[in-house]
Short mmCIF file of C-alpha atoms and ligand atoms in Angstrom, two decimals:
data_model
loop_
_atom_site.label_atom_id
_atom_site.label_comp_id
_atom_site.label_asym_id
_atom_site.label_seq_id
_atom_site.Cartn_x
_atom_site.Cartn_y
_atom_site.Cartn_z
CA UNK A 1 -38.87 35.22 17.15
CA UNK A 2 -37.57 36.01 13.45
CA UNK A 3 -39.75 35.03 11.04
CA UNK A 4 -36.80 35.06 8.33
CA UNK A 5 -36.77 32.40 5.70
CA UNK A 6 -33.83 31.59 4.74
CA UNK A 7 -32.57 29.20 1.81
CA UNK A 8 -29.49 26.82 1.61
CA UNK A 9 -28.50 25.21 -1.74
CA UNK A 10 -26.89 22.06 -1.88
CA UNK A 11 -24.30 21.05 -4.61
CA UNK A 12 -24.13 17.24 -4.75
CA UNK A 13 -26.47 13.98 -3.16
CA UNK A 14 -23.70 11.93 -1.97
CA UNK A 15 -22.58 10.87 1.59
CA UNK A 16 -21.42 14.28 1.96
CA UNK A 17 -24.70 16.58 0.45
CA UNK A 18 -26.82 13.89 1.28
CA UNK A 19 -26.07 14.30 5.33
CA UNK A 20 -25.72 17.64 5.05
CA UNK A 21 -29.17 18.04 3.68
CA UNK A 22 -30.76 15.51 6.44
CA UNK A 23 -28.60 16.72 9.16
CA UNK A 24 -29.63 21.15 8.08
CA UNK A 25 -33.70 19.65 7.97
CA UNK A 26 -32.89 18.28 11.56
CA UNK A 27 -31.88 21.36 12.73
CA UNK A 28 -34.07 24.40 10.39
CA UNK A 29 -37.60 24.58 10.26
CA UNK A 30 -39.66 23.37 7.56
CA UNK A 31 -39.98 27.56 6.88
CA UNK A 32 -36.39 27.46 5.50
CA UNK A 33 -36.10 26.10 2.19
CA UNK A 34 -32.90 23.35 1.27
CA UNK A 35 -32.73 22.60 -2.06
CA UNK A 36 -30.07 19.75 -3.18
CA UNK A 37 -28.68 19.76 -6.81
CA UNK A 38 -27.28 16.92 -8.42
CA UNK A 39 -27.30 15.23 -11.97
CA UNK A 40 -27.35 11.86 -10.60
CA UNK A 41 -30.73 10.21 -9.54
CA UNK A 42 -30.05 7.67 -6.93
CA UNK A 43 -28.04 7.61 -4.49
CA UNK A 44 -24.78 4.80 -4.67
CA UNK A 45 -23.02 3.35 -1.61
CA UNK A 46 -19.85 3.42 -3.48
CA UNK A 47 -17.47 1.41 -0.84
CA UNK A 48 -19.75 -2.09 -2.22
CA UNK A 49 -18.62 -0.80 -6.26
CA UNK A 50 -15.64 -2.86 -5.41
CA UNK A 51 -17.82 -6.40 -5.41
CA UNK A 52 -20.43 -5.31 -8.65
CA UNK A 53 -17.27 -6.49 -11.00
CA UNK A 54 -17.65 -10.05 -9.58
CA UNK A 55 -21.46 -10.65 -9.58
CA UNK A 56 -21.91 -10.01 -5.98
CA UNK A 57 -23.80 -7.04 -6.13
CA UNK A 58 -26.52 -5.59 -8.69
CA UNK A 59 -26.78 -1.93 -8.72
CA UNK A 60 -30.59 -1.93 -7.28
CA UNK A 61 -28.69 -3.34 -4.24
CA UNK A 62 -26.65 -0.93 -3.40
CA UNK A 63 -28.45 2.27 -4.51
CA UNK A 64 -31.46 4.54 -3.95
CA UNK A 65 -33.49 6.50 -5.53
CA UNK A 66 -33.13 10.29 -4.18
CA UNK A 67 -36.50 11.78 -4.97
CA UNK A 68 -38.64 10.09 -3.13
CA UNK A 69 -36.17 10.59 0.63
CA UNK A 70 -36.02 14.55 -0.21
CA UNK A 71 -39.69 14.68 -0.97
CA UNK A 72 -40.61 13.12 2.41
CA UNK A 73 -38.24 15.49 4.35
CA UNK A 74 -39.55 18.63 2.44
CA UNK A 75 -36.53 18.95 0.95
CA UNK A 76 -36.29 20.38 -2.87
CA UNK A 77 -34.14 18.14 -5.24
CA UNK A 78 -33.20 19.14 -8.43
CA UNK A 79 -31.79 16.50 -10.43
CA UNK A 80 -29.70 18.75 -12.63
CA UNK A 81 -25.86 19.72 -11.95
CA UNK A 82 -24.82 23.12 -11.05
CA UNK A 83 -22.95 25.23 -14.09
CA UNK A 84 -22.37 28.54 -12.61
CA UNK A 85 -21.57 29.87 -9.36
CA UNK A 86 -21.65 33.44 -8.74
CA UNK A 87 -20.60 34.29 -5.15
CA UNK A 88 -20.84 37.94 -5.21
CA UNK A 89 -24.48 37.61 -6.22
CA UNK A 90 -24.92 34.23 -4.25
CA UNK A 91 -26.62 32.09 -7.08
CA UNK A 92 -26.29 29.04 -8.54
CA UNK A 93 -27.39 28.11 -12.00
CA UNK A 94 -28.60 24.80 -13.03
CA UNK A 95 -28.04 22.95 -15.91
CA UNK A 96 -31.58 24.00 -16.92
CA UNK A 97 -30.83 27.42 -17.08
CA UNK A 98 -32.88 28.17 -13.23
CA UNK A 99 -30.92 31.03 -11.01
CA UNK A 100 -31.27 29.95 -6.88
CA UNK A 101 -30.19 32.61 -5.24
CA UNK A 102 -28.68 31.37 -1.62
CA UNK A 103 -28.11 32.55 2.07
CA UNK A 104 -25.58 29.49 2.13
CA UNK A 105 -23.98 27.02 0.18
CA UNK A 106 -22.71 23.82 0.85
CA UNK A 107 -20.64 21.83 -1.57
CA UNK A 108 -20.25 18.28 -1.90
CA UNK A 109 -19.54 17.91 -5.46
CA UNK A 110 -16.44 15.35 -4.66
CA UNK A 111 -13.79 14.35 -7.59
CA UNK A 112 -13.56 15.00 -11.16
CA UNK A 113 -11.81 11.67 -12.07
CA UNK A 114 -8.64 12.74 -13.78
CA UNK A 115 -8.37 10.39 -16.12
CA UNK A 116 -6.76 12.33 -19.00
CA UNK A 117 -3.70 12.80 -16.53
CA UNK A 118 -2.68 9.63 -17.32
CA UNK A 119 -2.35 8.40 -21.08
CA UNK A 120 -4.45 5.74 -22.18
CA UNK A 121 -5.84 5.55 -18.76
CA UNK A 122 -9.87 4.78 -17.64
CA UNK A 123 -12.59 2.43 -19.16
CA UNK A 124 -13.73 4.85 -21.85
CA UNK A 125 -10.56 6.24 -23.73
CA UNK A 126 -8.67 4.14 -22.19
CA UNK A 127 -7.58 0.91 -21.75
CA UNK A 128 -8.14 0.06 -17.70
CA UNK A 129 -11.24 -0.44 -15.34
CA UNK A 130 -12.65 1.86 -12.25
CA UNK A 131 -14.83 1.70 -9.58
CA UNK A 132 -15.52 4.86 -9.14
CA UNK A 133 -19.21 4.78 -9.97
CA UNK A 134 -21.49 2.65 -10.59
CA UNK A 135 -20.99 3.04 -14.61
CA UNK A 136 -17.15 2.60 -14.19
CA UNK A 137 -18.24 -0.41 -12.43
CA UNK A 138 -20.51 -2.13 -14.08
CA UNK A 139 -17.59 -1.39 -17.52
CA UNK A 140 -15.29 -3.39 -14.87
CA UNK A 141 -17.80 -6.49 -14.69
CA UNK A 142 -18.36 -6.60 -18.30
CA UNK A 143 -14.50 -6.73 -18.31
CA UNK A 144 -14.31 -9.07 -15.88
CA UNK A 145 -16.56 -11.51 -17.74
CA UNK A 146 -14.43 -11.49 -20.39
CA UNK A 147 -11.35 -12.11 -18.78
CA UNK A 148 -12.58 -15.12 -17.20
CA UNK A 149 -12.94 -16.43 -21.28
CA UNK A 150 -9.43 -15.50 -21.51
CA UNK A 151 -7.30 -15.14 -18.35
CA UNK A 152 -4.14 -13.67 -17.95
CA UNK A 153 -1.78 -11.31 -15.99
CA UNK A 154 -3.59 -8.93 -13.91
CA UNK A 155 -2.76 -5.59 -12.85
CA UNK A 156 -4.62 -3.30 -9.79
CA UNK A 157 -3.62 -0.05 -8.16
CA UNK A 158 -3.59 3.48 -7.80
CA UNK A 159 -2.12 6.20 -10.74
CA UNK A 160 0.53 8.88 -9.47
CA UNK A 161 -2.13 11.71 -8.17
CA UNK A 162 -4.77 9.39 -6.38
CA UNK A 163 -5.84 9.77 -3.45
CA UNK A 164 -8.14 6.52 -2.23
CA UNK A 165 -5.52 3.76 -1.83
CA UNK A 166 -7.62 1.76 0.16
CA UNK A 167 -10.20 1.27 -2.61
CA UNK A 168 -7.72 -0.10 -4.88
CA UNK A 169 -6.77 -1.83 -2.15
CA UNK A 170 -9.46 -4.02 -1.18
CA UNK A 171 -10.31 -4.44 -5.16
CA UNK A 172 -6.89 -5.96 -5.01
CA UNK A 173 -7.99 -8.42 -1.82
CA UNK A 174 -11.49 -8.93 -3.57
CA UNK A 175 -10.31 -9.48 -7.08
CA UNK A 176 -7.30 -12.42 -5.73
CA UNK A 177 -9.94 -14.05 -3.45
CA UNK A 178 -11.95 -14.13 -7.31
CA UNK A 179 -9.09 -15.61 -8.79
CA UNK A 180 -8.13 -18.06 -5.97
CA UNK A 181 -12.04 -19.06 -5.95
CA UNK A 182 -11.66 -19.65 -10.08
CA UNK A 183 -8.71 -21.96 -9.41
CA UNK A 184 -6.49 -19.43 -12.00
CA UNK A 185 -3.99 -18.19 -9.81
CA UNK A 186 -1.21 -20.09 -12.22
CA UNK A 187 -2.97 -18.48 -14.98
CA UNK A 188 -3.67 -14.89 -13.17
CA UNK A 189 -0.44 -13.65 -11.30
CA UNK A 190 -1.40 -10.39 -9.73
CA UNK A 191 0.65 -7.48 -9.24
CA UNK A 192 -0.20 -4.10 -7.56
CA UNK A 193 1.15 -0.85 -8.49
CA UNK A 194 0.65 2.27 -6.22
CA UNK A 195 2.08 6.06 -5.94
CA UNK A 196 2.10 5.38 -1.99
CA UNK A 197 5.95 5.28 -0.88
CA UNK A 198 5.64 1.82 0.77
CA UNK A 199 2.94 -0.93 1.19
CA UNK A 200 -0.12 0.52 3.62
CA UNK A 201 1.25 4.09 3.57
CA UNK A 202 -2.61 5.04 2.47
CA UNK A 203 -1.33 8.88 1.74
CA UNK A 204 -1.35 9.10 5.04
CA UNK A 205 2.08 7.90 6.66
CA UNK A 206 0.61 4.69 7.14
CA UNK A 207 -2.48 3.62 9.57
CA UNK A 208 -1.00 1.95 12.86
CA UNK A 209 0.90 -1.24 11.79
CA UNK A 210 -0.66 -1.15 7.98
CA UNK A 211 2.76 -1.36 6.49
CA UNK A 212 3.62 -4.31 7.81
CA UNK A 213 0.16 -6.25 7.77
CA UNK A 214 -0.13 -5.44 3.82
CA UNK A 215 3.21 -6.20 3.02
CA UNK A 216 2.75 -9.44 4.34
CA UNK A 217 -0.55 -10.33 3.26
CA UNK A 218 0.92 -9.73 -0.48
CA UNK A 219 4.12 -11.27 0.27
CA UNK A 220 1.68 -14.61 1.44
CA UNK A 221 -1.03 -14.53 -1.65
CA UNK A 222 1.95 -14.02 -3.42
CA UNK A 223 0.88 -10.58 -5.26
CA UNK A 224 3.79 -8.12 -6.11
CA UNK A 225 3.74 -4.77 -5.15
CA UNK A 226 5.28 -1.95 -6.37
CA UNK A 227 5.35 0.90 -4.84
CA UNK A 228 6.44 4.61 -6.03
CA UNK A 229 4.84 3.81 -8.96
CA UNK A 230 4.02 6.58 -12.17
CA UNK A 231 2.64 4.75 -15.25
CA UNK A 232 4.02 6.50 -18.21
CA UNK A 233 1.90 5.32 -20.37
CA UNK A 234 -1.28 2.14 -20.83
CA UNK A 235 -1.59 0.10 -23.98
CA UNK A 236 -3.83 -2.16 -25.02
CA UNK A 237 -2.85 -5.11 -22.53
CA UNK A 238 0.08 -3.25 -21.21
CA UNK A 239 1.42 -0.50 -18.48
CA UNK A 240 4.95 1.71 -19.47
CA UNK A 241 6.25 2.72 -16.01
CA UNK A 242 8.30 5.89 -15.83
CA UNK A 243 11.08 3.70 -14.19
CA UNK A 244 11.14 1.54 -17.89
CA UNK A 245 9.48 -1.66 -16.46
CA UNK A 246 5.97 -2.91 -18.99
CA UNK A 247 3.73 -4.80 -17.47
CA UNK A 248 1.54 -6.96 -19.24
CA UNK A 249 -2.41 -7.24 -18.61
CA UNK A 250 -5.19 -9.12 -19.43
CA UNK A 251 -7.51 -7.33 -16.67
CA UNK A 252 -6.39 -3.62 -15.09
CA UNK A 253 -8.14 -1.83 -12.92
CA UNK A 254 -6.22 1.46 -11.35
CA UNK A 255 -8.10 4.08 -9.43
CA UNK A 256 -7.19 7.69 -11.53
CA UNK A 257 -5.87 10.94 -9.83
CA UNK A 258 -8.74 13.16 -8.35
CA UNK A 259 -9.86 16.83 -9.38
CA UNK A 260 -12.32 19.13 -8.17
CA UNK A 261 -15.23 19.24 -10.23
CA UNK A 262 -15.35 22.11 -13.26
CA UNK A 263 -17.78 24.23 -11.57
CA UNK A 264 -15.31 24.45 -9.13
CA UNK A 265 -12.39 24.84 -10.82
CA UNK A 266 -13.69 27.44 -12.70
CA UNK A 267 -15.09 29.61 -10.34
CA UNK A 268 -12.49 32.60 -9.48
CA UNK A 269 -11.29 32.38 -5.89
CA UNK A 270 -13.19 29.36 -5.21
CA UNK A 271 -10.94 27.06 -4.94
CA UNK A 272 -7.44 26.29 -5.65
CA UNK A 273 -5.33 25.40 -9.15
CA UNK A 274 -6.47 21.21 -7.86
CA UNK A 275 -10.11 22.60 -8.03
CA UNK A 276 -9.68 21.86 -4.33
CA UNK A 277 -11.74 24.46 -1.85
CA UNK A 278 -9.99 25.33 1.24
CA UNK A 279 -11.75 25.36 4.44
CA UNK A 280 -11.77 26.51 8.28
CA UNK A 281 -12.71 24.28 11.27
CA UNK A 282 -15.90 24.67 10.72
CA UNK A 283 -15.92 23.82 7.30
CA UNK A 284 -16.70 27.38 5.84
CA UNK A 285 -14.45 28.90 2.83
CA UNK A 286 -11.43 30.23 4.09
CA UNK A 287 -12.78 33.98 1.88
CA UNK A 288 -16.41 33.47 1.38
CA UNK A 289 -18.22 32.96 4.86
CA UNK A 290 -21.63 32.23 3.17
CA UNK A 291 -20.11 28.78 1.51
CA UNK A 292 -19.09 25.93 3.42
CA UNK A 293 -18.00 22.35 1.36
CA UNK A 294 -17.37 19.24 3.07
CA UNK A 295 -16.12 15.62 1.49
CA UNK A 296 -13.71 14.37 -1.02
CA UNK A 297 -14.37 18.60 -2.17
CA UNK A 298 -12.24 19.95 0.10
CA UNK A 299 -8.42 20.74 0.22
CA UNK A 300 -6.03 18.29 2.69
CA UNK A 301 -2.23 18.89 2.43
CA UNK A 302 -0.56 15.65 2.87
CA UNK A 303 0.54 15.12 6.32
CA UNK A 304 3.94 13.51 4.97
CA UNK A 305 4.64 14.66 1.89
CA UNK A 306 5.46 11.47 -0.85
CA UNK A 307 8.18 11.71 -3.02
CA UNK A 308 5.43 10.63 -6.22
CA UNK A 309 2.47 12.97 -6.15
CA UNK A 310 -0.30 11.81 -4.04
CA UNK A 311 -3.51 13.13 -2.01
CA UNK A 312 -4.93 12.43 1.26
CA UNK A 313 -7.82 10.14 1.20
CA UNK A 314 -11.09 11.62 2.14
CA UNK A 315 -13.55 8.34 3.46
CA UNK A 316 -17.14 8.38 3.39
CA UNK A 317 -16.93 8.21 7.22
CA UNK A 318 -14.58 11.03 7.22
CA UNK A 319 -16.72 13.00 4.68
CA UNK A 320 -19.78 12.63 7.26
CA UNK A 321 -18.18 13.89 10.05
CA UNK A 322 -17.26 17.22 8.33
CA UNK A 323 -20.75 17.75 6.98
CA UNK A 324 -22.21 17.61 9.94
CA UNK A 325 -20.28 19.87 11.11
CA UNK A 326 -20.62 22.16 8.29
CA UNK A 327 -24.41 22.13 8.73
CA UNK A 328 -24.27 22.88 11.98
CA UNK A 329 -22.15 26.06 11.06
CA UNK A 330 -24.52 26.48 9.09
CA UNK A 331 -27.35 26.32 11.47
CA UNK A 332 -25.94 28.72 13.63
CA UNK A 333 -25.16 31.30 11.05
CA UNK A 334 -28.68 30.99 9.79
CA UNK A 335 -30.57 30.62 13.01
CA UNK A 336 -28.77 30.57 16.33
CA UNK A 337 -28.37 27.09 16.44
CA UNK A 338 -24.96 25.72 18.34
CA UNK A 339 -22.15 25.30 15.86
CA UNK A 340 -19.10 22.61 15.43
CA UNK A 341 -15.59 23.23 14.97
CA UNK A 342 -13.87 19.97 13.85
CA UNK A 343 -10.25 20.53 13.44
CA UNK A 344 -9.08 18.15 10.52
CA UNK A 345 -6.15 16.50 12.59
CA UNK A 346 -9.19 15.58 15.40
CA UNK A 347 -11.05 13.70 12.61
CA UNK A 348 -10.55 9.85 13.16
CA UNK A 349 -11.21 6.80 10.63
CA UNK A 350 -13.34 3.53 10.52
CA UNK A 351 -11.50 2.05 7.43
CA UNK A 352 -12.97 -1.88 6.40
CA UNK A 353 -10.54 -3.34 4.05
CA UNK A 354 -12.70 -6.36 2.93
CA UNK A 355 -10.47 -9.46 1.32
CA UNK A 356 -13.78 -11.41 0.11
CA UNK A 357 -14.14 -13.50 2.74
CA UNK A 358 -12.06 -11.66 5.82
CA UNK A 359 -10.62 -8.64 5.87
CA UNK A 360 -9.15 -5.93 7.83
CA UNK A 361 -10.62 -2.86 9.98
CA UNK A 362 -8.47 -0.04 11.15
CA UNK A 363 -9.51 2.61 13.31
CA UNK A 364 -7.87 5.60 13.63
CA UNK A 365 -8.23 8.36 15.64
CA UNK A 366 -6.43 11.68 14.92
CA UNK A 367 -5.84 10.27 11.25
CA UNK A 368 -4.27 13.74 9.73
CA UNK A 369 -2.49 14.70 12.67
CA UNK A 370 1.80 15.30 12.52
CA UNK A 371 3.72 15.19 15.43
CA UNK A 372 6.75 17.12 16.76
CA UNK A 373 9.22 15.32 14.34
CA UNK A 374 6.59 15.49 11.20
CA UNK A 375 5.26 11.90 11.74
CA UNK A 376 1.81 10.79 12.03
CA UNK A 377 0.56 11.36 15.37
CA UNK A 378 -2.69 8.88 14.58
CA UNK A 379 -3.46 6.41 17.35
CA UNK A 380 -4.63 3.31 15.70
CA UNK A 381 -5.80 -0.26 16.11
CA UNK A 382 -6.53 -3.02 13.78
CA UNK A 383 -9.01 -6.06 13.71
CA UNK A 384 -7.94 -8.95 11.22
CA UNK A 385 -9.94 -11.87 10.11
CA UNK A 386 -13.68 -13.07 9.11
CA UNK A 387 -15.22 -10.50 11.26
CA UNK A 388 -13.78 -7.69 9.27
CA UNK A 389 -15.73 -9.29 6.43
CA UNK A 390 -18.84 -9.54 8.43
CA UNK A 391 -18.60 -6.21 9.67
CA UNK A 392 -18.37 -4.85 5.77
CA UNK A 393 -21.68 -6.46 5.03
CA UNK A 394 -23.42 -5.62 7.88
CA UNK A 395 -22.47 -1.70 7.57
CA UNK A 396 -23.40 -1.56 4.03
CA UNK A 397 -26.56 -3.41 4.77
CA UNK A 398 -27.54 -0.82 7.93
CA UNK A 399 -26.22 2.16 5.81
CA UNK A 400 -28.29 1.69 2.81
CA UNK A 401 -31.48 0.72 4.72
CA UNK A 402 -31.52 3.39 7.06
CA UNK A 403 -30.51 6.56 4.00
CA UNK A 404 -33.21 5.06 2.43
CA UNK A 405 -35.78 5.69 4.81
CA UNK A 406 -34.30 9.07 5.27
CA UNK A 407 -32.95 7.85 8.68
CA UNK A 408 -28.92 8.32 9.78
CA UNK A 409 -28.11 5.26 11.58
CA UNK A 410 -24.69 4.84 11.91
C1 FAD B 1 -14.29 2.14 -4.89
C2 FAD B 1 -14.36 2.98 -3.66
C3 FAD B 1 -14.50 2.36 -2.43
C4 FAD B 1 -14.59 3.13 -1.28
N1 FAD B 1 -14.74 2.51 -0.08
C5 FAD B 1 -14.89 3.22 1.04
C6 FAD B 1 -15.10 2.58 2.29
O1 FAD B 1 -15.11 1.36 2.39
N2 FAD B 1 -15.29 3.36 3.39
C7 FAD B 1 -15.27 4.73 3.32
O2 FAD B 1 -15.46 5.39 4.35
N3 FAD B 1 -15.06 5.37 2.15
C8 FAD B 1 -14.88 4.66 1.02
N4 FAD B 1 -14.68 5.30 -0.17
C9 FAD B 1 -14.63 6.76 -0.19
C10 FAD B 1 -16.03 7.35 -0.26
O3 FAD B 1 -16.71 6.80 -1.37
C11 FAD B 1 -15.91 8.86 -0.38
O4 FAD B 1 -15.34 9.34 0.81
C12 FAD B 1 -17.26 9.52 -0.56
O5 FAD B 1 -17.88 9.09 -1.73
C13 FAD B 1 -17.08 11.03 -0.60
O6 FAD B 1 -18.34 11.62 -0.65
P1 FAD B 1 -18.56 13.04 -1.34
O7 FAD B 1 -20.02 13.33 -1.12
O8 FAD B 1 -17.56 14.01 -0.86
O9 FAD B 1 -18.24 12.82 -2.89
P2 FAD B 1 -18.91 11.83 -3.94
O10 FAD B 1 -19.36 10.59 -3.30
O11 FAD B 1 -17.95 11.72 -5.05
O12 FAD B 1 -20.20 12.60 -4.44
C14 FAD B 1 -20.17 13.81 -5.14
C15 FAD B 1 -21.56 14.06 -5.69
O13 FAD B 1 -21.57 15.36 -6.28
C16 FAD B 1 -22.28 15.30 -7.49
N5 FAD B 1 -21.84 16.40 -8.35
C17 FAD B 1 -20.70 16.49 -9.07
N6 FAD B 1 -20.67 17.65 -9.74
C18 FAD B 1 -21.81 18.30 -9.45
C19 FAD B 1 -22.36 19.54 -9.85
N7 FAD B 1 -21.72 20.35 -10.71
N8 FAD B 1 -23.57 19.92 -9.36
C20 FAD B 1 -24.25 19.12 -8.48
N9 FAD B 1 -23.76 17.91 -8.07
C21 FAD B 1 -22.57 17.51 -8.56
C22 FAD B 1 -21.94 13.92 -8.05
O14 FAD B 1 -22.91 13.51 -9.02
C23 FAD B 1 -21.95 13.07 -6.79
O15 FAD B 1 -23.23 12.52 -6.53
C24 FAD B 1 -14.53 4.55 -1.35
C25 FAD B 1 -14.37 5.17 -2.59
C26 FAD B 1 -14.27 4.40 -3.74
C27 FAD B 1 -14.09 5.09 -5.06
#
């Protein structure tokens, strides 16, 4: 038996480093060192960001701290980013200036919010809300606060570039429920804006009969949606769109375009001009066969190409899959252990769109697959009503629990 040690370094905590890092301990002896890198501290279960704006959710309730889960698996956590990558030497260097030299890498550094792509977009030189984090949304509920003092037109969606429709999506359900609850829908008239070609498209072709169930759904709260949308420019209390229309707002929020993160980017042969790392069925760089990324990190071409720019979304469900699959590789590169090759048209989706108090869940299987005449080959059903809502809250509550304890339930 080899008595080899081998070490595997970790770029980023979230759902995809995070089950990378449980699912490698699972499978490599405590011998072999994992070490997990990130500058964040706790953990966030970013799908519940989209109810902190409204009160529903403090942050302790929907975060961890990361420490204290690596420390009882063994596992080394360094709560620093990584600033270099060198992959003819294999190391990483830490913010702190400490070289880890590495047998693999795994990287799960997700987006770079690309903010600056979009004038006068984003809560900090800009003029809108996110809920991309948890400091993006807590911003969003101090803004929210003070738009209930002083309500007017509102204004959600998704800038030409993004990627995760269905998170502006369900802010948009979430936020009209918030409005219909505060009796200021006279007051508050909604309208969504989105790169997506039509209603429910998702950057994706659409999700079974999405198209039709959104439209409607808008068409009944009375919400209008525009679709093909690139904002030119934000203002203070107003949106330019390229196509000459302003709209007026008293509350925005509108999820940016996604980048890979710097280290990334600037890394030769890493990744591509997007910052975007491309990837084999088993989740290993297409060049480097020592580093493997999984998550919103990796590169997905479109399935149906949109006629305004926009990515494929990459779920936390999704991003799971592929790291288990990526440790696994990894496994077997490292120690014999049986690998995983998950083709990206074979992954499938569990998407909740929650409305507040009911919602919608699609699942998908074969989500990024094309068929013979370049449409979406996805098989898909759909669940509509209170149970969608209950099924929301009783994932995040499971999720959270069980990560906490180190344990991957679900
Ligand atoms: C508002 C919202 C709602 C969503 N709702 C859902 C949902 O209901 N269901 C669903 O399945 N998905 C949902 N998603 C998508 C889901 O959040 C993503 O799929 C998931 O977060 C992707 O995980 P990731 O680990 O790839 O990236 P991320 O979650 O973005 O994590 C990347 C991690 O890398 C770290 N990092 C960055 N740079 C470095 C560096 N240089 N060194 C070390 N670490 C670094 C970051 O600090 C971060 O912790 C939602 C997304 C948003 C924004």
């Amino acid at each position: 038996m080899s008595t080899t040690r081998h070490r595997v370094v970790i770029l980023g905590s979230s759902f995809a480093g995070l089950t990378a890092a449980f699912e490698l301990r699972r499978l490599m002896g405590h011998r072999h060192e994992i070490i997990v890198l990130d500058p964040r501290d706790h953990f966030t279960f970013i799908p519940s960001l989209i109810w902190l704006p409204f009160g529903l959710r403090e942050p302790a309730d929907v975060t961890f701290p990361l420490a204290p889960v690596y420390a009882r698996k063994g596992i080394r956590f360094i709560n620093q980013a990584a600033v270099r990558i060198d992959p003819d030497t294999r190391t990483v260097t830490t913010a702190a200036g400490e070289d880890l030299v590495y047998d693999r890498l795994f990287i799960g550094t997700g987006p770079r919010l690309a903010f600056e792509r979009v004038p006068g977009l984003g809560p900090h030189d800009g003029h809108t809300q996110s809920v991309c984090n948890l400091d993006h949304a807590l911003l969003a509920r101090d803004a929210w606060q003070r738009f209930l003092e002083n309500p007017g037109p509102v204004v959600v969606g998704t800038a030409q570039g993004g990627s995760c429709f269905g998170a502006s999506y369900e802010f948009l359900l979430n936020l009209n429920h918030q409005i219909e609850r505060a009796g200021l829908k006279d007051r508050a008239p909604v309208t969504f804006i989105s790169a997506e070609p039509y209603l429910g498209h998702f950057g994706l072709g659409g999700v079974g009969s999405s198209r039709a169930m959104i439209t409607r759904f808008l068409e009944r709260k009375g919400i209008e949606g525009i679709t093909n949308a690139v904002i030119k420019e934000v203002r203070a209390g107003e949106i330019e769109l390229e196509s000459g229309r302003t709209l007026p707002f008293a509350y925005s929020m509108i999820v940016p375009p996604f980048a890979g993160v710097d280290v990334i980017r600037e890394t030769e042969g890493l990744a591509n001009p997007m910052g975007w790392i491309p990837v084999d069925d088993r989740y290993r760089h297409t060049e480097r066969d020592d580093i493997y990324a999984a998550g919103v990190a990796i590169a997905i071409t479109p399935p149906v190409p949109t006629p305004v720019p926009s990515g494929v979304p990459k779920t936390g469900q999704m991003t799971e899959a592929m790291a288990k699959a990526a440790a696994r590789n990894i496994a077997a590169d490292l120690i014999g252990a049986a690998g995983e090759r998950l083709p990206l048209d074979e992954l499938s989706a569990i998407c909740i769109l929650d409305a507040g108090n009911s919602g919608v869940i699609f699942r998908a299987s074969n989500i990024l697959a094309t068929g013979d005449d370049g449409l979406k080959a996805a098989r898909a059903q759909a669940v509509v009503g209170p149970a969608a809502h209950l099924a929301k809250l009783a994932f995040e509550r499971v999720y959270v629990g069980s990560r906490r304890r180190g344990l991957q339930m679900l």
